[in-house]
PDB file of C-alpha atoms in Angstrom:
ATOM      1  CA  LEU W   1       0.000   0.000   0.000  1.00  0.00           C
ATOM      2  CA  ARG W   2       2.817   2.409   0.802  1.00  0.00           C
ATOM      3  CA  ARG W   3       4.405   1.809  -2.600  1.00  0.00           C
ATOM      4  CA  VAL W   4       1.108   2.636  -4.314  1.00  0.00           C
ATOM      5  CA  ALA W   5       0.669   5.782  -2.190  1.00  0.00           C
ATOM      6  CA  LEU W   6       4.200   6.940  -3.027  1.00  0.00           C
ATOM      7  CA  ALA W   7       3.688   6.336  -6.754  1.00  0.00           C
ATOM      8  CA  ALA W   8       0.371   8.224  -6.656  1.00  0.00           C
ATOM      9  CA  MET W   9       2.004  11.141  -4.850  1.00  0.00           C
ATOM     10  CA  LYS W  10       4.799  11.341  -7.433  1.00  0.00           C
ATOM     11  CA  GLN W  11       2.408  11.047 -10.370  1.00  0.00           C
ATOM     12  CA  SER W  12       0.114  13.789  -9.073  1.00  0.00           C
ATOM     13  CA  GLY W  13       2.965  16.176  -8.263  1.00  0.00           C
ATOM     14  CA  ARG W  14       1.998  16.394  -4.596  1.00  0.00           C
ATOM     15  CA  ALA W  15       4.506  17.218  -1.883  1.00  0.00           C
ATOM     16  CA  ARG W  16       2.731  15.212   0.833  1.00  0.00           C
ATOM     17  CA  TRP W  17       2.886  11.449   1.072  1.00  0.00           C
ATOM     18  CA  PRO W  18      -0.409  10.059   2.373  1.00  0.00           C
ATOM     19  CA  GLU W  19       0.214   7.453   5.041  1.00  0.00           C
ATOM     20  CA  VAL W  20      -1.711   4.263   4.358  1.00  0.00           C
ATOM     21  CA  SER W  21      -1.905   1.652   7.095  1.00  0.00           C
ATOM     22  CA  VAL W  22      -3.851  -1.371   8.259  1.00  0.00           C
ATOM     23  CA  HIS W  23      -4.558  -1.868  11.954  1.00  0.00           C
ATOM     24  CA  ALA W  24      -5.817  -4.849  13.927  1.00  0.00           C
ATOM     25  CA  SER W  25      -8.683  -2.823  15.368  1.00  0.00           C
ATOM     26  CA  LEU W  26     -10.306   0.584  15.166  1.00  0.00           C
ATOM     27  CA  GLU W  27      -9.396   1.161  18.807  1.00  0.00           C
ATOM     28  CA  THR W  28      -5.691   0.624  18.057  1.00  0.00           C
ATOM     29  CA  LEU W  29      -5.848   2.944  15.063  1.00  0.00           C
ATOM     30  CA  LEU W  30      -7.549   5.735  16.997  1.00  0.00           C
ATOM     31  CA  VAL W  31      -4.963   5.512  19.794  1.00  0.00           C
ATOM     32  CA  GLU W  32      -1.968   5.483  17.436  1.00  0.00           C
ATOM     33  CA  ALA W  33      -3.155   8.022  14.859  1.00  0.00           C
ATOM     34  CA  GLY W  34      -3.330  11.154  16.979  1.00  0.00           C
ATOM     35  CA  CYS W  35      -4.873  13.244  14.166  1.00  0.00           C
ATOM     36  CA  SER W  36      -6.670  16.493  14.810  1.00  0.00           C
ATOM     37  CA  ARG W  37      -9.516  15.670  12.392  1.00  0.00           C
ATOM     38  CA  VAL W  38     -11.255  12.314  11.880  1.00  0.00           C
ATOM     39  CA  VAL W  39     -13.285  11.989   8.672  1.00  0.00           C
ATOM     40  CA  VAL W  40     -15.616   8.991   8.413  1.00  0.00           C
ATOM     41  CA  ALA W  41     -17.298   7.881   5.190  1.00  0.00           C
ATOM     42  CA  ASP W  42     -20.963   7.479   6.158  1.00  0.00           C
ATOM     43  CA  MET W  43     -24.052   7.140   3.942  1.00  0.00           C
ATOM     44  CA  ASP W  44     -25.992   9.238   6.467  1.00  0.00           C
ATOM     45  CA  GLY W  45     -23.331  11.951   6.676  1.00  0.00           C
ATOM     46  CA  GLU W  46     -23.169  15.424   5.176  1.00  0.00           C
ATOM     47  CA  MET W  47     -21.941  15.804   1.605  1.00  0.00           C
ATOM     48  CA  LEU W  48     -18.144  16.044   1.748  1.00  0.00           C
ATOM     49  CA  MET W  49     -17.451  19.270  -0.153  1.00  0.00           C
ATOM     50  CA  PRO W  50     -19.601  21.527   2.090  1.00  0.00           C
ATOM     51  CA  ALA W  51     -18.458  19.698   5.239  1.00  0.00           C
ATOM     52  CA  VAL W  52     -14.760  20.149   4.511  1.00  0.00           C
ATOM     53  CA  ARG W  53     -15.058  23.939   4.514  1.00  0.00           C
ATOM     54  CA  SER W  54     -14.805  23.747   8.309  1.00  0.00           C
ATOM     55  CA  THR W  55     -11.335  22.182   8.152  1.00  0.00           C
ATOM     56  CA  SER W  56      -7.862  23.368   7.236  1.00  0.00           C
ATOM     57  CA  PRO W  57      -5.195  21.929   4.928  1.00  0.00           C
ATOM     58  CA  GLU W  58      -2.704  22.270   7.794  1.00  0.00           C
ATOM     59  CA  GLU W  59      -4.646  19.793   9.953  1.00  0.00           C
ATOM     60  CA  GLU W  60      -3.760  16.113   9.839  1.00  0.00           C
ATOM     61  CA  HIS W  61      -6.770  14.100   8.710  1.00  0.00           C
ATOM     62  CA  LEU W  62      -7.511  10.491   9.593  1.00  0.00           C
ATOM     63  CA  LEU W  63      -9.801   9.084   6.890  1.00  0.00           C
ATOM     64  CA  LEU W  64     -11.923   6.089   7.832  1.00  0.00           C
ATOM     65  CA  VAL W  65     -13.842   3.824   5.487  1.00  0.00           C
ATOM     66  CA  GLY W  66     -15.635   0.892   7.041  1.00  0.00           C
ATOM     67  CA  PRO W  67     -15.986  -2.620   5.687  1.00  0.00           C
ATOM     68  CA  GLU W  68     -18.715  -3.556   3.191  1.00  0.00           C
ATOM     69  CA  GLY W  69     -21.238  -4.202   5.967  1.00  0.00           C
ATOM     70  CA  GLY W  70     -20.401  -1.007   7.823  1.00  0.00           C
ATOM     71  CA  PHE W  71     -18.791  -0.481  11.202  1.00  0.00           C
ATOM     72  CA  SER W  72     -19.753  -2.840  14.033  1.00  0.00           C
ATOM     73  CA  PRO W  73     -21.885  -1.517  16.923  1.00  0.00           C
ATOM     74  CA  ASN W  74     -18.738  -1.460  19.094  1.00  0.00           C
ATOM     75  CA  GLU W  75     -16.833   0.544  16.459  1.00  0.00           C
ATOM     76  CA  GLU W  76     -19.770   2.947  16.073  1.00  0.00           C
ATOM     77  CA  ALA W  77     -19.716   3.471  19.840  1.00  0.00           C
ATOM     78  CA  GLN W  78     -15.991   4.284  19.684  1.00  0.00           C
ATOM     79  CA  LEU W  79     -16.561   6.757  16.846  1.00  0.00           C
ATOM     80  CA  SER W  80     -19.515   8.412  18.565  1.00  0.00           C
ATOM     81  CA  GLY W  81     -17.176   9.409  21.400  1.00  0.00           C
ATOM     82  CA  LEU W  82     -15.043  11.430  18.977  1.00  0.00           C
ATOM     83  CA  ASP W  83     -15.626  14.691  17.175  1.00  0.00           C
ATOM     84  CA  CYS W  84     -15.836  13.006  13.752  1.00  0.00           C
ATOM     85  CA  MET W  85     -16.763  14.641  10.484  1.00  0.00           C
ATOM     86  CA  ARG W  86     -19.191  12.119   8.946  1.00  0.00           C
ATOM     87  CA  VAL W  87     -19.378  12.587   5.207  1.00  0.00           C
ATOM     88  CA  ARG W  88     -21.336  11.086   2.324  1.00  0.00           C
ATOM     89  CA  LEU W  89     -19.315  10.485  -0.814  1.00  0.00           C
ATOM     90  CA  ALA W  90     -22.047   9.635  -3.306  1.00  0.00           C
ATOM     91  CA  PRO W  91     -25.812   9.208  -3.488  1.00  0.00           C
ATOM     92  CA  ARG W  92     -25.340   5.415  -3.513  1.00  0.00           C
ATOM     93  CA  ARG W  93     -23.245   3.020  -1.449  1.00  0.00           C
ATOM     94  CA  LEU W  94     -19.690   2.463  -2.731  1.00  0.00           C
ATOM     95  CA  ARG W  95     -17.452  -0.574  -2.335  1.00  0.00           C
ATOM     96  CA  SER W  96     -14.895  -0.086   0.446  1.00  0.00           C
ATOM     97  CA  GLU W  97     -11.913   0.170  -1.890  1.00  0.00           C
ATOM     98  CA  THR W  98     -13.761   2.614  -4.153  1.00  0.00           C
ATOM     99  CA  ALA W  99     -14.897   4.675  -1.156  1.00  0.00           C
ATOM    100  CA  ALA W 100     -11.311   4.949   0.127  1.00  0.00           C
ATOM    101  CA  VAL W 101     -10.049   6.309  -3.186  1.00  0.00           C
ATOM    102  CA  ALA W 102     -13.055   8.623  -3.556  1.00  0.00           C
ATOM    103  CA  LEU W 103     -12.644   9.983  -0.023  1.00  0.00           C
ATOM    104  CA  CYS W 104      -8.962  10.750  -0.600  1.00  0.00           C
ATOM    105  CA  ALA W 105      -9.587  12.383  -3.977  1.00  0.00           C
ATOM    106  CA  ILE W 106     -12.565  14.494  -2.908  1.00  0.00           C
ATOM    107  CA  LEU W 107     -10.895  15.638   0.314  1.00  0.00           C
ATOM    108  CA  ALA W 108      -7.667  16.525  -1.531  1.00  0.00           C
ATOM    109  CA  ALA W 109      -9.609  18.543  -4.104  1.00  0.00           C
ATOM    110  CA  ALA W 110     -11.628  20.312  -1.420  1.00  0.00           C
ATOM    111  CA  LEU W 111      -8.537  21.177   0.616  1.00  0.00           C
ATOM    112  CA  ASP W 112      -6.775  22.428  -2.514  1.00  0.00           C
ATOM    113  CA  GLN W 113      -9.727  24.775  -3.052  1.00  0.00           C
ATOM    114  CA  THR W 114      -9.360  26.136   0.480  1.00  0.00           C
ATOM    115  CA  GLU W 115      -5.709  26.863  -0.308  1.00  0.00           C
ATOM    116  CA  GLY W 116      -6.595  28.556  -3.573  1.00  0.00           C
ATOM    117  CA  VAL W 117      -4.821  25.944  -5.712  1.00  0.00           C
ATOM    118  CA  VAL W 118      -7.887  24.855  -7.689  1.00  0.00           C
ATOM    119  CA  PRO W 119      -9.877  27.695  -9.309  1.00  0.00           C
TER     120      PRO W 119
END
């Protein structure tokens, strides 16, 4: 995954290398990540582009996409205790791997707009 992320960063001309990781549990990830902003892909969330206006490109973002069946009740309880930005990526449900790519691309584009990079 890291090799793919590095290649994507080089191809797109970006200066930041997105960290991609797999963790044994959501609890472990949340403890180790230490990001200031947690963004969760959620069919019941707010559309991403308007939601991201409340964030800054300088913040570190932890992007979460659940498995095909969604997060477990225990994982939802863990997330509800955080100040998460829950965002909808599309009008219909996406496969997990598609949702991960879409979330990264849409958030990057939205943050570029807040920096004035994209007209």
